[in-house]
Amino acid sequence: MVLRLDNGHICFHPTEGNIYALTAGNQIHLASLSEGKILFTHTLNEEISSIAFHPNGEGIAVGYGDTVTFFDLKESTLQEKKSLPRGKSYFGEPTIRDISYTADGQYLVIANNTLVAPVWNIADNTLRYNVEGPLDPVISSATNKEGVIALASAESVAVHSISHNKFYRINCSHISKVLMDPSAAGRLAIVTPTAFVQYTRWGTTSWNSIETEALTACAYSNSDGKQIAIADAGKISLWTRNGKGVKTVTENFKTNSLAFNSNNQVLAAVGA
């Protein structure tokens, strides 16, 4: 099933496949797929740039401007809990571009358009440490089950494994996003307008590349990462991890956000 929605960003509840969060400008909506309706709406004072469900499904982090606000998810409502203190800028004014939880839910990694990415301790609302980013402002972040953190700028990706004390950098051009394969394989993908390039574990070797014309959004399927959804030049297609095209699921839809639900039975496309 493909769910087509207008504007904003989308993410599904990590265990409840019918519940999703959708943004539209400065509003965040909590909605039910099975009921076909919005359950709750909360309005913020700036346009929302990124959202992420906590891995246990009990809360949502929302990034906007130079702020990240946490919401408790209780009884189908969003209850504002706390915001992160505004931090020091290392490269111009900090602007939230992307946020991602670590798999254990203890920390939030923040791509805030500066030269480092703050890693925030959720429990006590304090800065755990700053992770060294690429050589340019960080615009995208991703994590995986093994505790690996990937940070992307427009020209390179910095990859850290805190537990294994490893670090490497991949140089590329025109990067728009970095993704981590959700399986335990340690692979990552660098997204540009003309390619979805996968890299091998602990190395800088390109493992597989899917060429595109004008890639605007992409997503791995949950848990196993066996399927990749790619929005390219108004068309959404499914691919295998090995770069084999499976099928085109919709056309004539300019997409800016894609997400699989928790059981991979629904693919949501947000755009126009």
GROMACS .gro file of C-alpha atoms in nm, residues 37-230:
model
  194
   37LYS     CA    1  -0.791   1.075   1.058
   38ILE     CA    2  -0.566   1.315   1.247
   39LEU     CA    3  -0.574   1.242   1.620
   40PHE     CA    4  -0.399   1.550   1.747
   41THR     CA    5  -0.225   1.865   1.619
   42HIS     CA    6   0.037   2.081   1.790
   43THR     CA    7   0.155   2.417   1.655
   44LEU     CA    8   0.509   2.550   1.706
   45ASN     CA    9   0.647   2.897   1.635
   46GLU     CA   10   0.879   2.799   1.346
   47GLU     CA   11   0.874   2.565   1.049
   48ILE     CA   12   0.961   2.207   1.145
   49SER     CA   13   1.268   2.061   0.976
   50SER     CA   14   1.289   1.710   1.126
   51ILE     CA   15   1.095   1.466   1.345
   52ALA     CA   16   1.183   1.131   1.503
   53PHE     CA   17   0.995   0.882   1.719
   54HIS     CA   18   1.177   0.756   2.027
   55PRO     CA   19   1.268   0.386   1.972
   56ASN     CA   20   1.025   0.281   2.248
   57GLY     CA   21   0.744   0.474   2.080
   58GLU     CA   22   0.662   0.676   2.390
   59GLY     CA   23   0.772   1.013   2.258
   60ILE     CA   24   0.863   1.228   1.959
   61ALA     CA   25   1.152   1.470   1.908
   62VAL     CA   26   1.083   1.770   1.685
   63GLY     CA   27   1.356   1.989   1.536
   64TYR     CA   28   1.282   2.348   1.427
   65GLY     CA   29   1.495   2.661   1.403
   66ASP     CA   30   1.771   2.620   1.661
   67THR     CA   31   1.553   2.415   1.898
   68VAL     CA   32   1.466   2.052   1.961
   69THR     CA   33   1.151   1.988   2.166
   70PHE     CA   34   1.050   1.653   2.312
   71PHE     CA   35   0.687   1.543   2.337
   72ASP     CA   36   0.538   1.263   2.543
   73LEU     CA   37   0.299   1.048   2.347
   74LYS     CA   38   0.009   0.965   2.576
   75GLU     CA   39  -0.349   0.872   2.494
   76SER     CA   40  -0.316   0.986   2.132
   77THR     CA   41  -0.202   1.335   2.228
   78LEU     CA   42   0.128   1.521   2.216
   79GLN     CA   43   0.230   1.666   2.550
   80GLU     CA   44   0.523   1.909   2.535
   81LYS     CA   45   0.785   1.789   2.781
   82LYS     CA   46   1.110   1.985   2.742
   83SER     CA   47   1.338   2.162   2.497
   84LEU     CA   48   1.713   2.145   2.464
   85PRO     CA   49   1.909   2.451   2.577
   86ARG     CA   50   2.029   2.653   2.281
   87GLY     CA   51   2.391   2.565   2.223
   88LYS     CA   52   2.702   2.743   2.103
   89SER     CA   53   2.739   2.787   1.730
   90TYR     CA   54   3.058   2.658   1.568
   91PHE     CA   55   2.978   2.779   1.216
   92GLY     CA   56   2.730   3.062   1.182
   93GLU     CA   57   2.389   3.035   1.340
   94PRO     CA   58   2.288   2.680   1.441
   95THR     CA   59   1.986   2.562   1.245
   96ILE     CA   60   1.840   2.215   1.297
   97ARG     CA   61   1.858   2.016   0.973
   98ASP     CA   62   1.814   1.658   1.093
   99ILE     CA   63   1.777   1.458   1.415
  100SER     CA   64   1.814   1.085   1.489
  101TYR     CA   65   1.792   0.872   1.801
  102THR     CA   66   2.052   0.610   1.886
  103ALA     CA   67   1.905   0.257   1.880
  104ASP     CA   68   1.895   0.232   2.260
  105GLY     CA   69   1.703   0.559   2.285
  106GLN     CA   70   1.950   0.711   2.531
  107TYR     CA   71   2.081   0.983   2.300
  108LEU     CA   72   1.969   1.216   2.024
  109VAL     CA   73   2.214   1.311   1.747
  110ILE     CA   74   2.156   1.660   1.608
  111ALA     CA   75   2.267   1.784   1.265
  112ASN     CA   76   2.250   2.158   1.323
  113ASN     CA   77   2.446   2.308   1.031
  114THR     CA   78   2.762   2.352   1.241
  115LEU     CA   79   3.098   2.171   1.228
  116VAL     CA   80   3.010   1.929   1.511
  117ALA     CA   81   2.698   1.733   1.598
  118PRO     CA   82   2.574   1.749   1.958
  119VAL     CA   83   2.483   1.411   2.108
  120TRP     CA   84   2.224   1.478   2.377
  121ASN     CA   85   2.151   1.263   2.682
  122ILE     CA   86   1.773   1.225   2.685
  123ALA     CA   87   1.735   1.123   3.051
  124ASP     CA   88   1.901   1.424   3.214
  125ASN     CA   89   1.870   1.673   2.925
  126THR     CA   90   2.245   1.739   2.906
  127LEU     CA   91   2.508   1.737   2.635
  128ARG     CA   92   2.687   1.399   2.633
  129TYR     CA   93   2.955   1.502   2.384
  130ASN     CA   94   3.006   1.674   2.049
  131VAL     CA   95   3.087   1.442   1.760
  132GLU     CA   96   3.332   1.566   1.498
  133GLY     CA   97   3.153   1.622   1.172
  134PRO     CA   98   3.277   1.646   0.814
  135LEU     CA   99   3.482   1.948   0.705
  136ASP     CA  100   3.169   2.151   0.633
  137PRO     CA  101   2.844   2.218   0.825
  138VAL     CA  102   2.650   1.902   0.914
  139ILE     CA  103   2.316   1.872   0.730
  140SER     CA  104   2.217   1.509   0.793
  141SER     CA  105   2.264   1.245   1.063
  142ALA     CA  106   2.196   0.872   1.093
  143THR     CA  107   2.259   0.594   1.346
  144ASN     CA  108   2.237   0.213   1.350
  145LYS     CA  109   2.196  -0.078   1.593
  146GLU     CA  110   2.572  -0.103   1.646
  147GLY     CA  111   2.609   0.249   1.779
  148VAL     CA  112   2.758   0.392   1.459
  149ILE     CA  113   2.693   0.761   1.391
  150ALA     CA  114   2.713   0.902   1.037
  151LEU     CA  115   2.720   1.277   0.975
  152ALA     CA  116   2.693   1.432   0.631
  153SER     CA  117   2.781   1.771   0.488
  154ALA     CA  118   2.732   1.867   0.125
  155GLU     CA  119   3.079   1.737   0.036
  156SER     CA  120   3.165   1.451   0.274
  157VAL     CA  121   3.042   1.203   0.536
  158ALA     CA  122   3.211   1.141   0.872
  159VAL     CA  123   3.146   0.797   1.024
  160HIS     CA  124   3.206   0.723   1.393
  161SER     CA  125   3.180   0.406   1.598
  162ILE     CA  126   3.201   0.511   1.960
  163SER     CA  127   3.211   0.154   2.093
  164HIS     CA  128   3.480   0.038   1.848
  165ASN     CA  129   3.676   0.365   1.855
  166LYS     CA  130   3.675   0.387   1.475
  167PHE     CA  131   3.647   0.689   1.248
  168TYR     CA  132   3.662   0.742   0.874
  169ARG     CA  133   3.554   1.002   0.622
  170ILE     CA  134   3.403   0.955   0.276
  171ASN     CA  135   3.435   1.235   0.023
  172CYS     CA  136   3.153   1.294  -0.222
  173SER     CA  137   2.979   1.587  -0.391
  174HIS     CA  138   2.629   1.731  -0.373
  175ILE     CA  139   2.523   1.520  -0.074
  176SER     CA  140   2.166   1.573   0.047
  177LYS     CA  141   2.133   1.294   0.306
  178VAL     CA  142   2.303   0.999   0.473
  179LEU     CA  143   2.123   0.678   0.574
  180MET     CA  144   2.231   0.375   0.777
  181ASP     CA  145   2.120   0.026   0.672
  182PRO     CA  146   1.884  -0.073   0.958
  183SER     CA  147   2.015  -0.430   0.963
  184ALA     CA  148   2.328  -0.507   1.164
  185ALA     CA  149   2.542  -0.510   0.851
  186GLY     CA  150   2.704  -0.174   0.919
  187ARG     CA  151   2.644  -0.041   0.569
  188LEU     CA  152   2.552   0.317   0.494
  189ALA     CA  153   2.414   0.504   0.195
  190ILE     CA  154   2.507   0.847   0.065
  191VAL     CA  155   2.229   1.024  -0.121
  192THR     CA  156   2.285   1.277  -0.400
  193PRO     CA  157   2.047   1.402  -0.671
  194THR     CA  158   2.194   1.152  -0.918
  195ALA     CA  159   2.275   0.844  -0.709
  196PHE     CA  160   2.199   0.631  -0.404
  197VAL     CA  161   2.543   0.495  -0.321
  198GLN     CA  162   2.591   0.221  -0.059
  199TYR     CA  163   2.921   0.170   0.120
  200THR     CA  164   3.062  -0.135   0.294
  201ARG     CA  165   3.120  -0.185   0.664
  202TRP     CA  166   3.418   0.005   0.813
  203GLY     CA  167   3.550   0.111   0.478
  204THR     CA  168   3.524   0.365   0.202
  205THR     CA  169   3.449   0.115  -0.074
  206SER     CA  170   3.139   0.172  -0.279
  207TRP     CA  171   2.937  -0.150  -0.253
  208ASN     CA  172   2.639  -0.075  -0.470
  209SER     CA  173   2.501   0.228  -0.651
  210ILE     CA  174   2.158   0.307  -0.790
  211GLU     CA  175   2.175   0.582  -1.051
  212THR     CA  176   1.898   0.840  -1.062
  213GLU     CA  177   1.795   1.149  -1.255
  214ALA     CA  178   1.665   1.377  -0.979
  215LEU     CA  179   1.644   1.190  -0.649
  216THR     CA  180   1.430   1.379  -0.395
  217ALA     CA  181   1.363   1.120  -0.119
  218CYS     CA  182   1.455   0.766  -0.017
  219ALA     CA  183   1.409   0.515   0.266
  220TYR     CA  184   1.523   0.170   0.377
  221SER     CA  185   1.260  -0.079   0.487
  222ASN     CA  186   1.255  -0.123   0.865
  223SER     CA  187   1.458  -0.383   1.058
  224ASP     CA  188   1.604  -0.572   0.762
  225GLY     CA  189   1.683  -0.299   0.509
  226LYS     CA  190   1.611  -0.543   0.226
  227GLN     CA  191   1.402  -0.294   0.031
  228ILE     CA  192   1.488   0.061  -0.071
  229ALA     CA  193   1.224   0.311  -0.179
  230ILE     CA  194   1.349   0.587  -0.408
   0.00000   0.00000   0.00000
